[in-house]
Every structure is written in C-alpha cells, then in structure tokens.
Coordinates of C-alpha atoms and ligand atoms in Angstrom, one line a residue:
M3 CA -66.7 -270.6 -26.7
Q4 CA -64.6 -268.1 -25.5
F5 CA -64.6 -264.8 -27.5
D6 CA -62.1 -262.0 -27.3
I7 CA -64.1 -259.0 -26.8
I8 CA -61.7 -256.0 -29.0
P9 CA -64.8 -252.7 -28.7
N10 CA -64.6 -250.5 -31.1
P11 CA -62.9 -247.7 -30.6
A12 CA -64.7 -245.5 -33.4
A13 CA -68.5 -246.9 -32.1
L14 CA -71.3 -243.8 -32.8
S15 CA -72.5 -241.3 -30.8
D16 CA -75.6 -241.9 -28.9
E17 CA -76.3 -239.0 -31.0
A18 CA -75.3 -240.2 -34.7
R19 CA -77.2 -243.9 -33.5
A20 CA -80.2 -242.4 -33.1
A21 CA -80.2 -240.1 -36.4
H22 CA -79.1 -243.7 -37.8
M23 CA -81.6 -245.3 -36.0
V24 CA -84.7 -242.7 -37.0
D25 CA -85.4 -244.3 -40.4
P26 CA -83.4 -247.1 -41.0
G27 CA -85.1 -249.6 -43.9
F28 CA -83.8 -252.6 -43.7
G29 CA -80.3 -253.4 -44.3
R30 CA -78.6 -250.5 -44.8
V31 CA -77.6 -249.3 -41.4
F32 CA -75.2 -251.5 -39.7
T33 CA -75.1 -252.0 -35.6
D34 CA -71.0 -251.0 -34.8
H35 CA -69.3 -254.9 -34.3
M36 CA -69.5 -258.2 -35.9
V37 CA -68.8 -261.8 -34.6
T38 CA -66.2 -263.7 -36.4
I39 CA -65.2 -267.2 -35.4
R40 CA -62.7 -269.2 -38.1
W41 CA -62.5 -272.7 -39.1
T42 CA -59.5 -274.5 -40.1
A43 CA -59.4 -278.5 -41.0
A44 CA -56.3 -278.5 -38.5
G45 CA -57.7 -276.6 -35.9
G46 CA -61.9 -276.8 -36.2
W47 CA -63.6 -273.3 -33.9
H48 CA -61.1 -270.6 -33.6
E49 CA -60.5 -267.0 -32.6
A50 CA -63.8 -266.4 -31.8
Q51 CA -63.2 -262.3 -31.7
V52 CA -66.3 -259.2 -30.7
R53 CA -64.6 -256.8 -33.0
A54 CA -65.7 -253.5 -34.6
R55 CA -67.6 -254.5 -37.9
A56 CA -65.1 -253.9 -41.1
P57 CA -64.5 -255.1 -44.3
F58 CA -63.3 -258.4 -44.2
Q59 CA -59.5 -258.8 -46.9
L60 CA -60.3 -261.6 -49.1
D61 CA -57.9 -263.3 -51.6
P62 CA -59.0 -262.8 -55.2
A63 CA -58.7 -267.0 -55.6
S64 CA -60.6 -267.0 -52.3
A65 CA -63.6 -270.7 -52.9
V66 CA -66.0 -268.3 -52.1
L67 CA -66.2 -266.2 -54.9
H68 CA -65.5 -268.7 -57.1
Y69 CA -67.7 -271.8 -56.5
A70 CA -70.2 -270.2 -53.4
Q71 CA -69.4 -272.0 -50.7
E72 CA -72.0 -269.3 -48.0
I73 CA -74.6 -270.3 -46.3
F74 CA -77.1 -267.7 -44.2
E75 CA -79.3 -267.3 -41.8
G76 CA -82.0 -264.3 -40.5
L77 CA -83.6 -264.2 -37.0
K78 CA -84.7 -260.9 -34.6
A79 CA -84.2 -258.9 -31.4
Y80 CA -86.8 -256.7 -29.9
R81 CA -87.1 -255.0 -27.1
A82 CA -89.3 -256.3 -24.5
E83 CA -91.2 -253.5 -22.8
D84 CA -89.2 -254.7 -19.7
G85 CA -86.0 -253.0 -20.8
G86 CA -84.6 -256.3 -21.5
V87 CA -83.8 -258.0 -25.5
T88 CA -85.0 -261.4 -26.3
M89 CA -84.5 -263.1 -29.7
F90 CA -87.0 -265.6 -32.0
R91 CA -86.4 -269.2 -31.6
P92 CA -82.8 -268.4 -32.4
E93 CA -82.2 -272.3 -31.9
Q94 CA -84.0 -273.2 -34.6
N95 CA -82.2 -271.1 -37.0
A96 CA -78.6 -272.6 -35.3
R97 CA -80.2 -276.3 -36.5
R98 CA -81.5 -274.9 -40.1
F99 CA -77.6 -273.4 -40.5
N100 CA -75.8 -276.9 -39.4
E101 CA -78.9 -278.3 -42.0
S102 CA -77.8 -275.8 -44.9
A103 CA -74.0 -276.2 -43.8
Q104 CA -73.7 -280.1 -44.2
R105 CA -75.6 -280.5 -48.2
M106 CA -73.0 -277.4 -48.6
A107 CA -70.4 -279.7 -47.4
M108 CA -69.1 -276.7 -45.4
P109 CA -68.4 -277.4 -41.2
E110 CA -70.7 -277.2 -39.0
L111 CA -71.3 -275.0 -35.4
P112 CA -72.4 -276.4 -32.4
E113 CA -75.9 -275.3 -31.9
D114 CA -74.8 -273.5 -28.4
V115 CA -71.6 -271.3 -30.5
F116 CA -74.7 -270.1 -32.8
V117 CA -76.9 -268.6 -30.4
Q118 CA -73.5 -267.3 -28.1
A119 CA -72.4 -265.9 -31.0
C120 CA -75.6 -263.8 -32.0
E121 CA -75.8 -262.7 -27.9
E122 CA -72.1 -261.8 -27.5
L123 CA -73.2 -259.1 -30.7
I124 CA -76.4 -258.1 -28.7
R125 CA -74.8 -257.7 -26.0
I126 CA -72.6 -254.6 -26.5
D127 CA -74.5 -253.4 -29.0
E128 CA -77.3 -253.1 -27.1
K129 CA -78.1 -249.9 -27.6
W130 CA -78.6 -250.2 -31.5
V131 CA -81.9 -253.2 -30.6
P132 CA -84.7 -250.2 -31.2
G133 CA -88.4 -250.4 -29.2
G134 CA -91.8 -249.9 -30.3
E135 CA -92.5 -251.1 -34.0
G136 CA -88.8 -252.3 -35.3
S137 CA -85.8 -254.9 -33.9
L138 CA -82.6 -255.9 -34.3
Y139 CA -82.1 -258.3 -37.8
I140 CA -79.3 -260.3 -37.0
R141 CA -77.4 -262.5 -39.7
P142 CA -75.5 -265.3 -39.0
F143 CA -73.2 -266.4 -42.3
M144 CA -70.3 -268.6 -43.0
F145 CA -67.6 -268.9 -46.0
A146 CA -65.4 -270.3 -47.5
N147 CA -62.1 -268.1 -47.2
E148 CA -59.2 -271.0 -48.4
V149 CA -56.7 -269.6 -51.2
F150 CA -57.5 -272.5 -53.6
L151 CA -59.1 -272.6 -57.1
G152 CA -59.4 -276.9 -57.0
V153 CA -63.2 -278.1 -56.9
K154 CA -62.9 -280.1 -53.7
P155 CA -65.4 -278.2 -50.3
A156 CA -62.4 -276.0 -48.8
A157 CA -60.8 -276.1 -45.9
E158 CA -61.0 -272.3 -44.1
F159 CA -63.9 -271.2 -43.6
I160 CA -65.0 -267.6 -41.4
F161 CA -68.4 -267.3 -39.6
C162 CA -69.5 -263.9 -38.8
V163 CA -72.5 -262.2 -37.2
I164 CA -73.7 -259.2 -38.3
A165 CA -76.5 -256.9 -37.4
C166 CA -79.3 -254.0 -38.8
P167 CA -81.1 -252.0 -37.1
V168 CA -84.7 -252.4 -39.0
G169 CA -88.3 -250.1 -38.5
A170 CA -91.8 -251.8 -38.8
Y171 CA -91.2 -253.7 -42.5
F172 CA -94.7 -251.8 -43.4
K173 CA -95.0 -248.7 -43.0
G174 CA -98.3 -247.0 -42.5
G175 CA -100.2 -250.6 -42.5
A176 CA -99.0 -253.6 -44.5
K177 CA -99.9 -253.3 -48.1
P178 CA -101.2 -256.6 -50.1
I179 CA -98.3 -258.1 -52.2
S180 CA -98.9 -258.8 -56.0
I181 CA -97.0 -262.1 -57.2
W182 CA -95.5 -263.0 -60.1
V183 CA -96.1 -266.9 -61.5
S184 CA -92.5 -267.4 -63.2
D185 CA -92.9 -269.4 -65.9
H186 CA -89.6 -270.8 -67.2
Y187 CA -86.8 -270.1 -64.3
N188 CA -86.8 -272.7 -61.2
R189 CA -85.4 -271.9 -57.5
A190 CA -84.6 -275.4 -56.6
G191 CA -85.4 -279.2 -58.3
P192 CA -85.4 -282.7 -56.6
G193 CA -81.4 -282.8 -55.3
G194 CA -80.6 -279.2 -55.9
T195 CA -80.8 -276.8 -52.1
G196 CA -83.6 -275.5 -51.9
A197 CA -84.2 -276.4 -48.4
A198 CA -80.7 -274.6 -47.8
K199 CA -79.9 -270.9 -46.6
C200 CA -77.3 -270.5 -49.1
G201 CA -76.8 -267.5 -51.6
G202 CA -76.6 -269.5 -54.1
N203 CA -80.5 -270.4 -54.5
Y204 CA -80.8 -266.0 -54.0
A205 CA -78.6 -265.5 -57.1
A206 CA -80.4 -267.7 -59.0
S207 CA -84.1 -266.4 -58.4
L208 CA -82.8 -262.8 -59.0
V209 CA -83.5 -262.8 -63.0
A210 CA -87.0 -264.4 -61.7
Q211 CA -87.7 -261.2 -59.7
A212 CA -86.6 -258.7 -62.0
E213 CA -88.9 -260.1 -64.5
A214 CA -91.7 -260.5 -62.1
S215 CA -91.3 -256.5 -60.6
G216 CA -91.1 -255.2 -65.0
H217 CA -94.7 -257.2 -64.5
G218 CA -95.5 -255.2 -61.7
C219 CA -94.9 -257.4 -59.4
D220 CA -93.4 -257.3 -56.0
Q221 CA -92.2 -260.7 -55.5
V222 CA -92.1 -264.1 -57.6
V223 CA -94.0 -267.2 -57.2
F224 CA -91.9 -270.3 -57.6
L225 CA -93.5 -273.5 -59.1
D226 CA -91.8 -277.3 -59.1
S227 CA -89.2 -277.6 -61.6
S228 CA -90.6 -281.1 -63.3
E229 CA -93.8 -280.7 -63.9
H230 CA -94.3 -277.0 -63.7
K231 CA -97.7 -277.3 -61.8
W232 CA -97.5 -277.6 -57.7
V233 CA -97.0 -273.9 -56.5
E234 CA -93.6 -273.9 -54.2
E235 CA -92.4 -270.5 -52.0
L236 CA -91.5 -267.2 -53.0
G237 CA -87.7 -266.5 -53.8
G238 CA -87.8 -265.9 -49.7
M239 CA -90.9 -265.9 -47.9
N240 CA -92.9 -269.7 -47.5
L241 CA -96.7 -269.2 -48.6
F242 CA -100.1 -270.1 -47.4
F243 CA -103.6 -270.4 -48.2
L244 CA -106.7 -270.0 -46.0
F245 CA -109.8 -272.0 -47.3
A246 CA -114.0 -270.7 -46.9
D247 CA -115.1 -273.5 -44.8
G248 CA -111.8 -272.6 -42.2
S249 CA -108.7 -274.8 -43.3
A250 CA -105.8 -274.1 -44.3
V251 CA -102.9 -275.6 -46.9
T252 CA -99.1 -274.9 -47.1
P253 CA -96.8 -276.4 -49.5
P254 CA -95.2 -279.4 -48.1
L255 CA -91.2 -279.3 -46.7
G256 CA -89.4 -281.7 -49.1
G257 CA -86.2 -280.4 -50.2
T258 CA -87.0 -278.2 -52.5
I259 CA -88.7 -275.9 -50.3
L260 CA -86.9 -273.7 -47.4
P261 CA -88.0 -274.6 -44.1
G262 CA -89.3 -271.4 -42.3
I263 CA -89.3 -271.0 -38.8
T264 CA -91.8 -268.4 -38.9
R265 CA -94.1 -271.2 -41.7
N266 CA -93.4 -273.5 -38.6
S267 CA -94.2 -271.0 -36.2
I268 CA -97.3 -271.0 -38.0
L269 CA -98.4 -274.3 -38.3
Q270 CA -98.7 -274.9 -34.5
L271 CA -100.4 -271.7 -33.6
L272 CA -102.9 -272.7 -36.5
N273 CA -103.2 -276.5 -35.2
A274 CA -103.5 -275.6 -31.4
D275 CA -106.5 -273.7 -32.3
G276 CA -107.7 -277.0 -34.1
V277 CA -107.3 -275.3 -37.6
T278 CA -106.8 -278.6 -40.2
V279 CA -103.5 -277.2 -42.0
K280 CA -103.1 -279.9 -44.9
E281 CA -99.3 -279.7 -45.5
R282 CA -100.0 -281.0 -49.8
P283 CA -98.7 -279.8 -53.4
Y284 CA -101.3 -277.4 -54.5
S285 CA -101.4 -277.2 -57.4
I286 CA -100.8 -273.4 -60.1
D287 CA -104.6 -274.6 -62.0
E288 CA -106.2 -275.2 -58.4
W289 CA -104.8 -272.1 -57.0
R290 CA -106.3 -270.4 -60.1
A291 CA -110.0 -272.0 -59.9
D292 CA -110.5 -271.7 -56.4
A293 CA -109.3 -268.4 -56.5
Q294 CA -112.1 -267.7 -58.7
S295 CA -114.9 -269.8 -57.9
G296 CA -114.8 -267.7 -54.2
T297 CA -113.3 -271.3 -52.0
L298 CA -110.1 -269.9 -52.2
T299 CA -110.7 -267.0 -49.3
E300 CA -106.9 -265.3 -48.4
V301 CA -103.3 -266.5 -49.6
F302 CA -100.1 -264.4 -47.6
A303 CA -96.3 -265.3 -47.3
C304 CA -94.6 -265.7 -44.5
G305 CA -90.8 -265.0 -42.8
T306 CA -88.6 -263.4 -40.9
A307 CA -88.1 -259.8 -42.7
A308 CA -92.4 -259.4 -43.2
V309 CA -93.7 -261.7 -41.1
L310 CA -97.1 -262.2 -42.1
A311 CA -97.8 -260.0 -45.8
A312 CA -101.2 -260.7 -47.7
V313 CA -100.9 -262.0 -51.4
G314 CA -103.9 -259.7 -53.0
Q315 CA -103.3 -260.0 -57.0
V316 CA -101.2 -262.9 -59.4
K317 CA -100.2 -262.4 -62.7
S318 CA -98.4 -264.7 -64.9
T319 CA -99.1 -264.9 -68.5
A320 CA -101.7 -267.6 -68.2
G321 CA -103.9 -264.0 -67.6
D322 CA -104.1 -262.8 -63.9
F323 CA -106.2 -263.4 -61.0
T324 CA -107.5 -261.7 -57.0
I325 CA -107.5 -263.2 -53.7
G326 CA -111.3 -262.2 -52.1
N327 CA -111.2 -259.0 -52.5
G328 CA -107.7 -258.4 -53.4
G329 CA -107.3 -256.7 -49.6
T330 CA -105.5 -257.7 -46.7
G331 CA -108.2 -261.2 -44.9
F332 CA -109.1 -260.5 -41.3
R333 CA -108.1 -264.9 -40.2
T334 CA -104.1 -262.9 -41.6
E335 CA -104.5 -260.3 -39.8
A336 CA -105.5 -261.8 -36.7
L337 CA -102.4 -264.3 -37.4
R338 CA -99.9 -261.2 -37.8
T339 CA -100.9 -259.9 -34.5
R340 CA -100.8 -262.9 -32.9
L341 CA -97.5 -263.9 -34.1
T342 CA -95.4 -260.4 -33.8
A343 CA -97.8 -260.1 -30.3
I344 CA -95.8 -263.2 -29.3
Q345 CA -92.4 -262.6 -31.1
R346 CA -92.3 -259.8 -28.5
G347 CA -93.1 -261.2 -24.9
Q348 CA -96.3 -258.8 -25.4
A349 CA -98.1 -262.2 -25.8
P350 CA -98.0 -266.0 -24.2
G351 CA -97.0 -268.1 -26.9
P352 CA -95.7 -271.7 -26.9
E353 CA -92.7 -273.1 -23.9
G354 CA -88.8 -271.9 -25.3
W355 CA -90.3 -269.9 -28.3
V356 CA -88.7 -266.6 -26.9
H357 CA -85.3 -266.7 -25.5
R358 CA -83.8 -264.0 -23.1
V359 CA -80.5 -262.3 -23.7
N360 CA -78.3 -262.1 -20.7
L361 CA -77.1 -258.4 -20.8
Ligands
PLP19 C1 -85.2 -267.7 -45.1 C2 -86.1 -267.3 -46.1 C3 -87.1 -268.2 -45.9 C4 -88.0 -267.5 -44.7 O1 -87.9 -268.8 -43.6 P1 -87.9 -268.3 -41.8 O2 -87.4 -268.8 -40.9 O3 -89.4 -267.8 -41.1 O4 -87.4 -266.3 -41.9 C5 -88.2 -269.0 -47.3 N1 -87.8 -269.2 -48.1 C6 -86.8 -269.2 -48.0 C7 -85.7 -270.0 -49.8 C8 -85.9 -268.3 -47.4 O5 -85.0 -268.3 -48.5

C-alpha cells in the first residue's frame, strides 16, 4: 500500500527526546508520529498516512463511543546489536488482528499492510527505539467512526498505529506477582469475545482488577464462567503451570482465552526441549492441592508487555496459597532469559520469529 508521509514539523529535538526516554514507564510517552488508514464500506481501505501524532476529531455519535466496536494489538520493536531494528513475529499479530476483526464485525486489513504500517511508523520514529533493556511498544488499533446511533456493524473505520518507548518492565529485577481469584466476575463466556483482543474485554475486567488491588494483589485471575472451576487467564496475560516431574500445563484455547503470541512461543520452545506441555483444563482446586503438596513448583503469567512474570501468591475468598517458596523459580527465570534473548536477536530462535525492519 502507498502511504503519504507527512513528517511532524514539531517533532522533538534530540535532547527533548532523550529526556523523555530516560524513564518512560509504560504507555505515557509517545513517539512523534502515527499511521492512519481509513475504511469505508464503499471505498475499502484508503488514505494511508504517516503523520504527526495528534488527537482525532470524533463526532459525539461516532459508533465506537456507544457500541465499542474496537480492537487492538500490542507488539514490540527492539534495537539490534548492529544498530538495526527488529520486530517479534509481527505477522502473528496481523493474523490475530483479523481474527478479532471477524468476531467484532469489522473489516479485515491485509496482513502485509498491517506489518507495513508498523514498519512505516518505526522507520520515521526510528530514533525512539531504545537500546539496552528497553523496547518500542507498538499499538495498532481500529475503531468504528461512523456517525450513526443505529445498532449494526459500522460502515466507517479508522486503523491507527501509535508507539511508545518502554523501559524494562520490571525495574531492578522481576518480582513475583500476587493474584486474586475473581469469585463473581467473569472475563469471557462461551460464544463471547474472550478470544478477540477488544477493548470491551478490558472494560469488563477492570472492576475485578480493582477488587484484586483492594485485596493487595497485583493481578486478577479469571475462572470459566459456566462452572467457575477452571482457570482461564489474567486480565491480559496467559498462565503456565510447571510441575516437579518436569511437565507443564496451560489452559487450552477454546474461545474464552486470548491466544497469546508469547503463550504460543513458549509452547514451541518447551516442546522443542522435549517438555510435555498439556493444553488441558486445570481447576482452581487442583492448583491449590498441587501447590500445597509441592507437585506444582512454578507458575508464570506471560504476555508481550511483561514477557514472563512468576506468580508467587494466590489469594481468594477460600484462602491463600503460595507457589514454591513464593519467589521466581529457575525454570521461569531460564525461559524468560531465553525468550528475551531470542526476541532481541541475541540468541538463535525458530525460523522467522525475528522480523528485521528495513530502515
Ligand atoms: C494480549 C493478551 C494476552 C497476551 O498476548 P500476547 O500476544 O502474548 O501479548 C493475554 N491475554 C489477554 C486477555 C490479552 O489481551
């Protein structure tokens, strides 16, 4: 696709950018540009632009503000040791974006255009890609901007990509997280949108996340909505359980769990190592019993932002329990080290995982 490139005349100076990149945190500091592509039912995808990051003008009747037709993705770009820039498995994000689009009755964007849009933004904002432990977090998203209050799939959408430099997710080393078992809020149900990466899922999870914080926990874990028995995932991360006999379990994808690319990558790495990973339902009762008996030695959550985070403590209305000694286990640590080295191009990984950006 042909993009019109309109450089930001007010792009930050090298000094101002450097100051912003010292301690960017997560999601508060943004690069100078954004990519936008419009879609209309009559004209398809058109008006692809790379331009100054700026607010959208939205009519108060824009469909997204009322019926939440919105999806997003999240991926990272890294500074390679030779000064180049790479992305990790972006075509997987492109594919998942379209699966989300199908579920939400939104138009699909050709996968190569999705990847190209990310590349265009990285190219113009290349200086914003941190070195060292940092990375550039890329956030592609799409929303309905048709001005109409009737309930139907919208006939106009905007696809946009923005980016923010991020430091190491865990400063001063990774601390294990504590999680709260949500006993009356659900994230997803059969036939619902649990497998789509849509803003609405997050909106629905926030009250449970707030409840978790109220119990002194970092994150909330959701159970299945039918039996309230099977462990699904956190608000934005998938879970793995590692056992003393060397085996591993992760809940199966079945429409109520988001198919994480980190989850998929870890499955492939463990399988290549000959570790038996069962994708099978795992109940909260098994989890508690296995933790207490010591059969279960490590649990970690995984996703693009945090990569891998050990789960140390689980709290619920039925009582609390600890995994192992409550710290980060050595297999979790080793997997994190290995995956981040592959993502950064410092260690060889499976064919095609590292996508070099043509700067
Ligand atoms: C994005 C997301 C994940 C993690 O997916 P990755 O592709 O690994 O970043 C897990 N669960 C939910 C609900 C998510 O939205």
